[in-house]
Coordinates of C-alpha atoms in Angstrom, one line a residue:
M66 CA 9.5 224.0 57.7
T67 CA 10.6 223.9 61.3
V68 CA 11.1 220.5 63.0
K69 CA 9.0 220.2 66.2
I70 CA 11.2 218.7 68.9
F71 CA 8.2 216.7 70.2
D72 CA 8.1 214.7 66.9
T73 CA 11.8 213.6 67.0
P74 CA 12.6 210.0 67.6
E75 CA 14.9 211.0 70.4
V76 CA 12.1 212.8 72.3
Q77 CA 9.7 209.9 71.8
T78 CA 12.3 207.5 73.1
F79 CA 12.9 209.8 76.1
L80 CA 9.2 210.1 76.9
N81 CA 8.8 206.3 76.9
A82 CA 11.8 205.9 79.2
V83 CA 10.9 208.7 81.6
A84 CA 7.3 207.4 81.9
G85 CA 8.5 203.8 82.3
L86 CA 6.7 202.5 79.2
D87 CA 9.8 200.6 78.3
Q88 CA 9.7 198.7 81.6
A89 CA 7.5 195.8 82.6
G90 CA 5.3 196.2 85.7
G91 CA 4.3 199.4 87.4
N92 CA 1.0 201.3 87.2
D93 CA -0.1 201.7 83.6
R94 CA -2.3 204.7 84.3
A95 CA 0.6 206.5 86.1
K96 CA 2.9 205.7 83.2
Q97 CA 0.3 207.3 80.8
I98 CA -0.1 210.3 83.0
V99 CA 3.6 210.9 83.2
H100 CA 4.0 210.4 79.5
R101 CA 1.3 213.0 78.8
L102 CA 2.6 215.5 81.3
V103 CA 6.1 215.5 80.1
G104 CA 5.0 215.2 76.4
D105 CA 2.8 218.3 76.8
L106 CA 5.8 220.2 78.1
F107 CA 7.7 219.4 74.8
K108 CA 4.6 220.5 72.9
L109 CA 4.4 223.8 74.9
I110 CA 8.1 224.4 74.0
D111 CA 7.3 223.8 70.3
D112 CA 4.0 225.8 70.2
F113 CA 5.5 228.9 72.0
D114 CA 9.0 228.6 70.6
V115 CA 10.3 228.8 74.2
S116 CA 13.9 229.9 74.4
E117 CA 16.5 228.3 76.7
E118 CA 16.4 231.3 79.0
E119 CA 12.6 231.2 79.2
Y120 CA 12.6 227.5 80.0
W121 CA 15.1 227.8 82.8
A122 CA 13.3 230.9 84.2
A123 CA 10.1 228.8 84.4
V124 CA 11.9 225.8 86.0
N125 CA 13.4 228.2 88.6
L126 CA 9.9 229.6 89.3
L127 CA 8.4 226.1 89.8
N128 CA 11.3 225.2 92.0
A129 CA 10.7 228.3 94.2
L130 CA 7.0 227.7 94.4
G131 CA 7.6 224.0 95.3
S132 CA 10.1 224.8 98.0
Q133 CA 7.6 227.2 99.6
T134 CA 4.8 224.6 99.3
Q135 CA 2.8 227.0 97.1
F136 CA 1.2 224.2 95.1
G137 CA -2.2 223.0 96.4

């Protein structure tokens, strides 16, 4: 049985930290949205068995699109 990285305690701690759920104050809805967005990225990596090369290629593509204001 393969361990899904999303289910590891380290990733769950990271998600709470990156979303700010471990901090008082802030916008609770924004925290939940960030938690979901980043969490779904980990689920995508698990579901599609994304390699390190594929991950960084996708990051580079998103960076290129963002720098050219291709989103929205």
